[in-house]
PDB file of C-alpha atoms in Angstrom:
ATOM      1  CA  MET A  89      -0.260   0.052  -0.883  1.00 50.00           C
ATOM      2  CA  LEU A  90       1.635   3.036  -1.083  1.00 54.00           C
ATOM      3  CA  LEU A  91      -1.235   5.708   0.650  1.00 56.00           C
ATOM      4  CA  PRO A  92       0.836   5.910   3.940  1.00 61.00           C
ATOM      5  CA  ARG A  93       4.117   6.712   2.168  1.00 64.00           C
ATOM      6  CA  ILE A  94       2.665   9.902   0.007  1.00 63.00           C
ATOM      7  CA  PHE A  95       0.729  11.505   2.997  1.00 64.00           C
ATOM      8  CA  ALA A  96       4.243  13.283   4.349  1.00 66.00           C
ATOM      9  CA  PRO A  97       4.991  14.693   0.627  1.00 67.00           C
ATOM     10  CA  VAL A  98       1.711  15.510   0.180  1.00 65.00           C
ATOM     11  CA  ARG A  99       1.299  17.237   3.569  1.00 68.00           C
ATOM     12  CA  ALA A 100       4.513  19.220   3.071  1.00 68.00           C
ATOM     13  CA  CYS A 101       3.618  20.415  -0.987  1.00 65.00           C
ATOM     14  CA  THR A 102       0.108  21.751  -0.074  1.00 62.00           C
ATOM     15  CA  ARG A 103       2.023  23.895   2.916  1.00 66.00           C
ATOM     16  CA  ALA A 104       4.657  24.929   0.664  1.00 62.00           C
ATOM     17  CA  SER A 105       2.643  26.021  -2.830  1.00 57.00           C
ATOM     18  CA  SER A 106      -0.399  28.793  -1.638  1.00 52.00           C
ATOM     19  CA  ALA A 107      -1.159  28.928  -5.188  1.00 52.00           C
ATOM     20  CA  PHE A 108      -2.321  25.123  -4.890  1.00 49.00           C
ATOM     21  CA  PRO A 109      -6.825  25.749  -5.220  1.00 54.00           C
ATOM     22  CA  ILE A 110      -7.403  23.056  -3.010  1.00 52.00           C
ATOM     23  CA  PRO A 111      -6.802  22.846   0.540  1.00 55.00           C
ATOM     24  CA  SER A 112      -4.559  20.117   2.295  1.00 53.00           C
ATOM     25  CA  ASN A 113      -7.621  18.698   3.717  1.00 61.00           C
ATOM     26  CA  ARG A 114      -9.162  17.956   0.987  1.00 65.00           C
ATOM     27  CA  VAL A 115      -5.981  16.794  -0.967  1.00 62.00           C
ATOM     28  CA  THR A 116      -5.831  14.021   1.545  1.00 65.00           C
ATOM     29  CA  ASP A 117      -9.496  12.962   1.219  1.00 72.00           C
ATOM     30  CA  ALA A 118      -9.470  13.182  -2.223  1.00 67.00           C
ATOM     31  CA  LEU A 119      -6.211  10.577  -2.424  1.00 65.00           C
ATOM     32  CA  ARG A 120      -8.589   8.241   0.527  1.00 69.00           C
ATOM     33  CA  ASN A 121     -11.437   8.203  -2.184  1.00 69.00           C
ATOM     34  CA  ILE A 122      -9.053   6.939  -5.003  1.00 66.00           C
ATOM     35  CA  ASN A 123      -7.544   4.314  -2.342  1.00 64.00           C
ATOM     36  CA  GLY A 124     -10.778   3.016  -1.455  1.00 60.00           C
ATOM     37  CA  PHE A 125     -10.097   4.209   2.342  1.00 51.00           C
ATOM     38  CA  THR A 126     -13.274   5.766   3.727  1.00 54.00           C
ATOM     39  CA  GLN A 127     -11.309   5.805   7.261  1.00 57.00           C
ATOM     40  CA  PRO A 128      -7.620   7.356   8.432  1.00 56.00           C
ATOM     41  CA  SER A 129      -5.279   4.988   7.956  1.00 56.00           C
ATOM     42  CA  PRO A 130      -4.611   2.844  10.844  1.00 58.00           C
ATOM     43  CA  THR A 131      -1.802   2.459  12.901  1.00 61.00           C
ATOM     44  CA  LEU A 132       1.125   0.255  11.080  1.00 62.00           C
ATOM     45  CA  SER A 133       2.396  -2.710  13.381  1.00 66.00           C
ATOM     46  CA  PHE A 134       4.751  -5.314  12.328  1.00 70.00           C
ATOM     47  CA  MET A 135       4.227  -8.993  13.120  1.00 75.00           C
ATOM     48  CA  ARG A 136       7.141 -11.605  13.046  1.00 76.00           C
ATOM     49  CA  HIS A 137       5.189 -15.097  12.328  1.00 76.00           C
ATOM     50  CA  ALA A 138       7.819 -18.266  13.029  1.00 72.00           C
ATOM     51  CA  SER A 139       9.677 -20.198   9.513  1.00 76.00           C
ATOM     52  CA  HIS A 140       8.940 -23.078  10.881  1.00 75.00           C
ATOM     53  CA  GLN A 141       8.505 -25.340  14.050  1.00 68.00           C
ATOM     54  CA  SER A 142      10.435 -24.341  17.440  1.00 70.00           C
ATOM     55  CA  GLN A 143      13.107 -26.983  19.068  1.00 68.00           C
ATOM     56  CA  GLY A 144      12.023 -28.872  21.781  1.00 65.00           C
ATOM     57  CA  ARG A 145      13.278 -28.838  24.943  1.00 64.00           C
ATOM     58  CA  ALA A 146      16.803 -30.568  25.793  1.00 60.00           C
ATOM     59  CA  ASN A 147      16.170 -32.705  28.334  1.00 58.00           C
ATOM     60  CA  GLY A 148      12.945 -34.765  26.422  1.00 61.00           C
ATOM     61  CA  ALA A 149      15.486 -35.496  23.267  1.00 60.00           C
ATOM     62  CA  LYS A 150      15.103 -38.901  21.724  1.00 64.00           C
ATOM     63  CA  ASP A 151      18.698 -39.890  23.950  1.00 68.00           C
ATOM     64  CA  GLY A 152      17.096 -39.325  27.057  1.00 68.00           C
ATOM     65  CA  PRO A 153      18.248 -37.630  30.022  1.00 76.00           C
ATOM     66  CA  GLY A 154      21.881 -37.140  30.773  1.00 81.00           C
ATOM     67  CA  LYS A 155      23.904 -39.434  32.289  1.00 88.00           C
ATOM     68  CA  ARG A 156      25.195 -36.982  34.990  1.00 92.00           C
ATOM     69  CA  LEU A 157      29.241 -37.383  34.815  1.00 95.00           C
ATOM     70  CA  GLY A 158      31.904 -35.759  36.335  1.00 95.00           C
ATOM     71  CA  ALA A 159      33.156 -34.733  39.789  1.00 96.00           C
ATOM     72  CA  LYS A 160      30.663 -35.301  42.321  1.00 96.00           C
ATOM     73  CA  LYS A 161      33.448 -35.060  45.462  1.00 96.00           C
ATOM     74  CA  SER A 162      35.732 -31.971  45.697  1.00 95.00           C
ATOM     75  CA  GLY A 163      39.022 -32.347  46.902  1.00 94.00           C
ATOM     76  CA  GLY A 164      39.341 -32.083  50.513  1.00 94.00           C
ATOM     77  CA  GLU A 165      35.922 -33.152  51.058  1.00 96.00           C
ATOM     78  CA  TYR A 166      35.164 -36.107  52.967  1.00 96.00           C
ATOM     79  CA  VAL A 167      34.084 -38.831  51.811  1.00 96.00           C
ATOM     80  CA  ILE A 168      33.259 -42.396  53.837  1.00 95.00           C
ATOM     81  CA  PRO A 169      33.480 -46.541  52.004  1.00 95.00           C
ATOM     82  CA  GLY A 170      30.841 -46.935  48.814  1.00 95.00           C
ATOM     83  CA  ASN A 171      30.825 -43.030  48.327  1.00 96.00           C
ATOM     84  CA  ILE A 172      31.401 -42.568  45.077  1.00 97.00           C
ATOM     85  CA  ILE A 173      33.882 -39.960  43.969  1.00 97.00           C
ATOM     86  CA  PHE A 174      34.271 -39.652  40.051  1.00 97.00           C
ATOM     87  CA  ARG A 175      31.372 -40.821  37.011  1.00 97.00           C
ATOM     88  CA  GLN A 176      33.339 -41.024  33.891  1.00 96.00           C
ATOM     89  CA  ARG A 177      33.360 -42.777  31.040  1.00 95.00           C
ATOM     90  CA  GLY A 178      36.806 -44.520  29.807  1.00 94.00           C
ATOM     91  CA  THR A 179      39.780 -43.977  31.889  1.00 94.00           C
ATOM     92  CA  ALA A 180      40.707 -40.312  32.257  1.00 95.00           C
ATOM     93  CA  TRP A 181      41.125 -40.750  35.697  1.00 96.00           C
ATOM     94  CA  PHE A 182      42.167 -43.548  37.382  1.00 97.00           C
ATOM     95  CA  PRO A 183      42.383 -44.809  41.087  1.00 96.00           C
ATOM     96  CA  GLY A 184      44.572 -43.516  43.483  1.00 95.00           C
ATOM     97  CA  GLU A 185      45.274 -44.512  47.617  1.00 92.00           C
ATOM     98  CA  ASN A 186      41.892 -46.342  48.792  1.00 93.00           C
ATOM     99  CA  CYS A 187      40.133 -46.016  46.007  1.00 96.00           C
ATOM    100  CA  LYS A 188      38.497 -48.536  43.218  1.00 96.00           C
ATOM    101  CA  PHE A 189      36.898 -48.440  39.834  1.00 95.00           C
ATOM    102  CA  GLY A 190      33.396 -49.303  39.480  1.00 95.00           C
ATOM    103  CA  ARG A 191      32.131 -51.446  36.568  1.00 94.00           C
ATOM    104  CA  ASP A 192      31.089 -48.186  34.812  1.00 94.00           C
ATOM    105  CA  HIS A 193      34.819 -46.965  35.530  1.00 95.00           C
ATOM    106  CA  CYS A 194      32.871 -44.779  38.450  1.00 97.00           C
ATOM    107  CA  ILE A 195      36.089 -44.339  40.994  1.00 97.00           C
ATOM    108  CA  PHE A 196      34.579 -44.655  44.919  1.00 97.00           C
ATOM    109  CA  ALA A 197      36.244 -44.419  48.166  1.00 97.00           C
ATOM    110  CA  MET A 198      37.010 -47.923  50.091  1.00 94.00           C
ATOM    111  CA  ALA A 199      37.833 -46.134  53.515  1.00 92.00           C
ATOM    112  CA  SER A 200      37.040 -42.789  55.493  1.00 92.00           C
ATOM    113  CA  GLY A 201      39.119 -40.123  54.729  1.00 93.00           C
ATOM    114  CA  TYR A 202      39.543 -37.072  52.708  1.00 96.00           C
ATOM    115  CA  VAL A 203      39.614 -36.459  48.663  1.00 97.00           C
ATOM    116  CA  ARG A 204      42.860 -35.705  47.437  1.00 96.00           C
ATOM    117  CA  TYR A 205      43.153 -35.110  43.221  1.00 97.00           C
ATOM    118  CA  TYR A 206      47.005 -35.555  41.923  1.00 96.00           C
ATOM    119  CA  ARG A 207      49.255 -37.161  40.278  1.00 96.00           C
ATOM    120  CA  ASP A 208      51.689 -39.655  40.538  1.00 95.00           C
ATOM    121  CA  PRO A 209      55.274 -39.739  38.794  1.00 93.00           C
ATOM    122  CA  LEU A 210      56.524 -43.054  39.463  1.00 92.00           C
ATOM    123  CA  LYS A 211      53.488 -45.219  38.986  1.00 92.00           C
ATOM    124  CA  HIS A 212      52.504 -43.265  35.846  1.00 94.00           C
ATOM    125  CA  PRO A 213      53.946 -39.724  33.680  1.00 92.00           C
ATOM    126  CA  LYS A 214      50.850 -39.004  32.632  1.00 94.00           C
ATOM    127  CA  ARG A 215      47.937 -40.398  34.103  1.00 96.00           C
ATOM    128  CA  GLN A 216      45.643 -38.527  36.933  1.00 96.00           C
ATOM    129  CA  TYR A 217      44.821 -40.283  39.960  1.00 97.00           C
ATOM    130  CA  ILE A 218      42.104 -40.347  42.640  1.00 97.00           C
ATOM    131  CA  GLY A 219      42.440 -41.114  46.083  1.00 96.00           C
ATOM    132  CA  VAL A 220      41.541 -40.332  49.430  1.00 95.00           C
ATOM    133  CA  ALA A 221      43.964 -39.594  52.550  1.00 93.00           C
ATOM    134  CA  PHE A 222      42.774 -40.823  55.742  1.00 91.00           C
ATOM    135  CA  GLU A 223      43.965 -37.175  57.454  1.00 89.00           C
ATOM    136  CA  LYS A 224      43.083 -33.805  56.236  1.00 92.00           C
ATOM    137  CA  ASP A 225      46.765 -32.335  56.639  1.00 92.00           C
ATOM    138  CA  GLU A 226      47.966 -35.095  54.466  1.00 90.00           C
ATOM    139  CA  SER A 227      49.023 -35.108  50.733  1.00 92.00           C
ATOM    140  CA  LEU A 228      49.112 -38.010  48.572  1.00 92.00           C
ATOM    141  CA  PRO A 229      50.971 -39.651  46.992  1.00 92.00           C
ATOM    142  CA  TYR A 230      52.307 -40.802  50.566  1.00 90.00           C
ATOM    143  CA  PRO A 231      56.163 -40.924  50.408  1.00 88.00           C
ATOM    144  CA  GLN A 232      57.714 -43.947  48.591  1.00 85.00           C
ATOM    145  CA  ASN A 233      59.621 -45.248  52.085  1.00 83.00           C
ATOM    146  CA  GLY A 234      57.227 -43.521  54.361  1.00 80.00           C
ATOM    147  CA  ALA A 235      54.865 -45.183  57.193  1.00 77.00           C
ATOM    148  CA  ARG A 236      51.339 -45.962  55.822  1.00 75.00           C
ATOM    149  CA  ARG A 237      48.560 -45.636  57.503  1.00 76.00           C
ATOM    150  CA  ARG A 238      45.874 -48.390  57.244  1.00 73.00           C
ATOM    151  CA  ARG A 239      42.430 -48.802  56.462  1.00 68.00           C
ATOM    152  CA  LEU A 240      41.971 -49.418  60.832  1.00 71.00           C
ATOM    153  CA  ASN A 241      43.629 -46.025  60.810  1.00 65.00           C
ATOM    154  CA  MET A 242      46.499 -47.503  62.623  1.00 73.00           C
ATOM    155  CA  LEU A 243      50.413 -47.380  61.929  1.00 71.00           C
ATOM    156  CA  PRO A 244      52.297 -50.392  61.242  1.00 70.00           C
ATOM    157  CA  VAL A 245      54.725 -50.246  64.886  1.00 71.00           C
ATOM    158  CA  GLU A 246      57.186 -53.065  65.600  1.00 70.00           C
ATOM    159  CA  THR A 247      57.304 -54.743  68.424  1.00 67.00           C
ATOM    160  CA  ASP A 248      60.145 -56.544  70.690  1.00 66.00           C
ATOM    161  CA  LEU A 249      58.394 -60.044  72.462  1.00 58.00           C
ATOM    162  CA  LYS A 250      60.604 -60.483  75.371  1.00 60.00           C
ATOM    163  CA  PRO A 251      60.327 -63.294  77.239  1.00 55.00           C
ATOM    164  CA  VAL A 252      58.108 -63.538  79.827  1.00 51.00           C
ATOM    165  CA  GLU A 253      60.215 -64.159  83.562  1.00 52.00           C
ATOM    166  CA  THR A 254      58.019 -66.625  85.741  1.00 47.00           C
ATOM    167  CA  PRO A 255      59.154 -67.677  88.852  1.00 47.00           C
ATOM    168  CA  GLU A 256      58.483 -71.403  87.419  1.00 45.00           C
ATOM    169  CA  ALA A 257      61.360 -72.279  84.919  1.00 41.00           C
ATOM    170  CA  GLN A 258      60.402 -75.441  84.121  1.00 46.00           C
ATOM    171  CA  LEU A 259      56.470 -76.069  82.680  1.00 49.00           C
ATOM    172  CA  VAL A 260      55.632 -80.149  82.867  1.00 49.00           C
ATOM    173  CA  LEU A 261      53.452 -80.715  79.515  1.00 51.00           C
ATOM    174  CA  ASP A 262      51.413 -84.426  79.015  1.00 51.00           C
ATOM    175  CA  GLY A 263      52.667 -85.342  75.759  1.00 48.00           C
ATOM    176  CA  GLY A 264      50.826 -86.932  73.151  1.00 47.00           C
ATOM    177  CA  ASP A 265      51.795 -90.612  73.919  1.00 49.00           C
ATOM    178  CA  GLY A 266      52.011 -90.121  77.384  1.00 47.00           C
ATOM    179  CA  ALA A 267      55.322 -88.676  78.445  1.00 49.00           C
ATOM    180  CA  ASP A 268      55.732 -85.966  79.861  1.00 49.00           C
ATOM    181  CA  ALA A 269      57.717 -82.896  78.685  1.00 51.00           C
ATOM    182  CA  ALA A 270      59.273 -80.165  79.983  1.00 51.00           C
ATOM    183  CA  ILE A 271      59.478 -76.877  78.232  1.00 52.00           C
ATOM    184  CA  ASP A 272      61.515 -73.540  78.956  1.00 54.00           C
ATOM    185  CA  MET A 273      59.233 -70.745  79.273  1.00 52.00           C
ATOM    186  CA  SER A 274      61.708 -68.572  79.513  1.00 51.00           C
ATOM    187  CA  THR A 275      62.405 -68.857  76.079  1.00 51.00           C
ATOM    188  CA  SER A 276      59.649 -70.787  74.442  1.00 56.00           C
ATOM    189  CA  GLY A 277      57.223 -67.812  74.439  1.00 60.00           C
ATOM    190  CA  LEU A 278      54.566 -69.006  76.951  1.00 68.00           C
ATOM    191  CA  GLN A 279      52.528 -66.780  79.517  1.00 68.00           C
ATOM    192  CA  ARG A 280      50.414 -68.231  82.506  1.00 69.00           C
ATOM    193  CA  ASN A 281      47.277 -65.615  82.880  1.00 65.00           C
ATOM    194  CA  LYS A 282      45.907 -65.252  86.151  1.00 67.00           C
ATOM    195  CA  SER A 283      44.006 -68.424  86.555  1.00 68.00           C
ATOM    196  CA  GLY A 284      47.268 -70.286  86.245  1.00 70.00           C
ATOM    197  CA  THR A 285      46.358 -71.343  82.496  1.00 75.00           C
ATOM    198  CA  VAL A 286      49.278 -71.668  79.913  1.00 76.00           C
ATOM    199  CA  LEU A 287      49.007 -69.338  76.753  1.00 79.00           C
ATOM    200  CA  SER A 288      51.144 -69.713  73.872  1.00 77.00           C
ATOM    201  CA  LEU A 289      52.054 -67.329  71.063  1.00 76.00           C
ATOM    202  CA  GLY A 290      49.052 -68.213  67.920  1.00 72.00           C
ATOM    203  CA  MET A 291      50.041 -68.171  64.371  1.00 69.00           C
ATOM    204  CA  ASN A 292      49.390 -64.908  63.884  1.00 66.00           C
ATOM    205  CA  GLY A 293      52.495 -63.331  66.011  1.00 68.00           C
ATOM    206  CA  TYR A 294      51.127 -61.345  68.903  1.00 69.00           C
ATOM    207  CA  ALA A 295      47.943 -63.282  70.838  1.00 76.00           C
ATOM    208  CA  PHE A 296      48.534 -65.925  73.073  1.00 80.00           C
ATOM    209  CA  ARG A 297      46.136 -67.982  73.710  1.00 81.00           C
ATOM    210  CA  GLU A 298      45.186 -70.804  75.108  1.00 83.00           C
ATOM    211  CA  SER A 299      46.509 -74.897  73.557  1.00 81.00           C
ATOM    212  CA  ASN A 300      44.098 -77.000  71.523  1.00 83.00           C
ATOM    213  CA  TRP A 301      44.996 -79.611  73.690  1.00 82.00           C
ATOM    214  CA  SER A 302      44.131 -77.945  76.877  1.00 83.00           C
ATOM    215  CA  ILE A 303      40.742 -76.591  75.427  1.00 85.00           C
ATOM    216  CA  GLY A 304      39.913 -80.000  74.308  1.00 84.00           C
ATOM    217  CA  ARG A 305      40.321 -81.281  78.314  1.00 85.00           C
ATOM    218  CA  THR A 306      39.280 -78.858  80.270  1.00 84.00           C
ATOM    219  CA  ALA A 307      36.170 -81.296  81.392  1.00 85.00           C
ATOM    220  CA  GLU A 308      37.988 -83.670  81.591  1.00 86.00           C
ATOM    221  CA  ALA A 309      40.078 -81.454  84.190  1.00 83.00           C
ATOM    222  CA  ALA A 310      36.383 -80.295  85.996  1.00 86.00           C
ATOM    223  CA  ASN A 311      36.070 -84.248  86.446  1.00 89.00           C
ATOM    224  CA  VAL A 312      32.635 -83.521  83.987  1.00 88.00           C
ATOM    225  CA  GLN A 313      30.592 -86.679  83.440  1.00 87.00           C
ATOM    226  CA  VAL A 314      28.160 -87.255  80.379  1.00 84.00           C
ATOM    227  CA  LYS A 315      25.018 -89.740  80.315  1.00 85.00           C
ATOM    228  CA  LYS A 316      26.065 -93.027  77.911  1.00 86.00           C
ATOM    229  CA  PHE A 317      24.048 -92.625  74.551  1.00 84.00           C
ATOM    230  CA  ILE A 318      22.468 -96.130  74.657  1.00 84.00           C
ATOM    231  CA  PRO A 319      21.575 -97.287  70.824  1.00 80.00           C
ATOM    232  CA  GLY A 320      18.798 -99.909  71.242  1.00 85.00           C
ATOM    233  CA  ASP A 321      16.745-102.115  69.163  1.00 89.00           C
ATOM    234  CA  ARG A 322      17.252-100.548  65.924  1.00 88.00           C
ATOM    235  CA  PHE A 323      15.440-103.304  64.244  1.00 91.00           C
ATOM    236  CA  THR A 324      12.009-102.953  66.227  1.00 92.00           C
ATOM    237  CA  ALA A 325      12.475 -98.831  65.791  1.00 92.00           C
ATOM    238  CA  TRP A 326      12.909 -98.916  61.650  1.00 93.00           C
ATOM    239  CA  GLN A 327       9.900-101.707  62.217  1.00 94.00           C
ATOM    240  CA  LYS A 328       7.460 -99.197  64.128  1.00 94.00           C
ATOM    241  CA  SER A 329       8.660 -96.279  61.931  1.00 95.00           C
ATOM    242  CA  LYS A 330       7.378 -98.853  58.359  1.00 95.00           C
ATOM    243  CA  ALA A 331       4.503 -99.168  59.920  1.00 96.00           C
ATOM    244  CA  ARG A 332       3.861 -95.487  61.072  1.00 96.00           C
ATOM    245  CA  ILE A 333       4.760 -94.655  57.027  1.00 96.00           C
ATOM    246  CA  ALA A 334       2.016 -96.855  55.408  1.00 96.00           C
ATOM    247  CA  LEU A 335      -0.666 -95.757  58.010  1.00 96.00           C
ATOM    248  CA  ASN A 336       0.147 -92.378  56.640  1.00 95.00           C
ATOM    249  CA  GLU A 337      -0.234 -92.985  53.349  1.00 95.00           C
ATOM    250  CA  GLU A 338      -3.658 -94.895  53.839  1.00 95.00           C
ATOM    251  CA  LYS A 339      -4.935 -92.600  55.558  1.00 94.00           C
ATOM    252  CA  LYS A 340      -4.439 -89.813  52.605  1.00 93.00           C
ATOM    253  CA  ARG A 341      -5.638 -92.693  49.801  1.00 92.00           C
ATOM    254  CA  LEU A 342      -9.140 -92.392  51.545  1.00 91.00           C
ATOM    255  CA  ARG A 343      -9.269 -88.818  52.302  1.00 89.00           C
ATOM    256  CA  LEU A 344      -8.429 -88.540  48.267  1.00 88.00           C
ATOM    257  CA  ALA A 345     -11.291 -90.918  47.533  1.00 86.00           C
ATOM    258  CA  GLY A 346     -13.839 -89.259  49.783  1.00 79.00           C
ATOM    259  CA  LYS A 347     -13.096 -86.219  47.912  1.00 78.00           C
ATOM    260  CA  LYS A 348     -13.208 -87.434  44.503  1.00 71.00           C
ATOM    261  CA  ALA A 349     -16.963 -89.151  45.615  1.00 68.00           C
ATOM    262  CA  THR A 350     -18.737 -85.692  46.059  1.00 67.00           C
ATOM    263  CA  LYS A 351     -19.648 -84.098  43.005  1.00 64.00           C
ATOM    264  CA  PRO A 352     -18.349 -80.171  42.458  1.00 65.00           C
ATOM    265  CA  LYS A 353     -20.905 -77.586  42.355  1.00 69.00           C
ATOM    266  CA  LYS A 354     -21.793 -76.332  39.117  1.00 71.00           C
ATOM    267  CA  LYS A 355     -20.750 -73.089  38.275  1.00 71.00           C
ATOM    268  CA  VAL A 356     -23.314 -69.918  37.508  1.00 71.00           C
ATOM    269  CA  MET A 357     -22.627 -67.724  34.925  1.00 70.00           C
ATOM    270  CA  ARG A 358     -23.375 -64.028  36.364  1.00 72.00           C
ATOM    271  CA  SER A 359     -24.177 -61.672  33.091  1.00 63.00           C
TER     272      SER A 359
END
């Protein structure tokens, strides 16, 4: 439509020329009548229409929502066994101290402590590791030859097992064949508790316990009498058991025969 575009030039010409025989309002009315307008032209409004369909939301895509990969615990954060520290696809990060791999390559904690992200050139020059330190002020990796804490938060310490000096120099034990054997307690690592029981050093090397043969003879030493088992007549017991089984089978057969004799009720179809 060219009418709105020529309104301004026509008004300017009518105002500038005084010899124009038609008043300015008559000129605009004539132009409106020529173009078919009876009412004043409305104000122009520009509207943009979409040229194609709008895009869908990101979480509703055909591939589904995201897998929520990435770091779940930051460096220095406290974790307990089983906490997932990092989720990933592939091996961008490797498990370090007190950590392990999951089947989907996630790294989770194996001990309580504080998360550390670090590198270990002695293990691998380029790999990145995630570990758990037991103390907040510790840094990873641990020194190669330093004392290392275990999962029970304990340090390995060497202990000297000194023989216990007792008034008795010799201890007489009963051997397997009934012979008595004399053992020197000062050199054999044996001890006595408050009740006088002999304690020996176990296979683990740090605990004293009573020997198995002495535990087995505790009842004998206390003069505990056990009632003797009398088996009785096994043939008669077998006959009674056989008769009882036959009687139960007969009762079961009669019970099933009574159920077959009674006619089942007819089912009524409800509409």
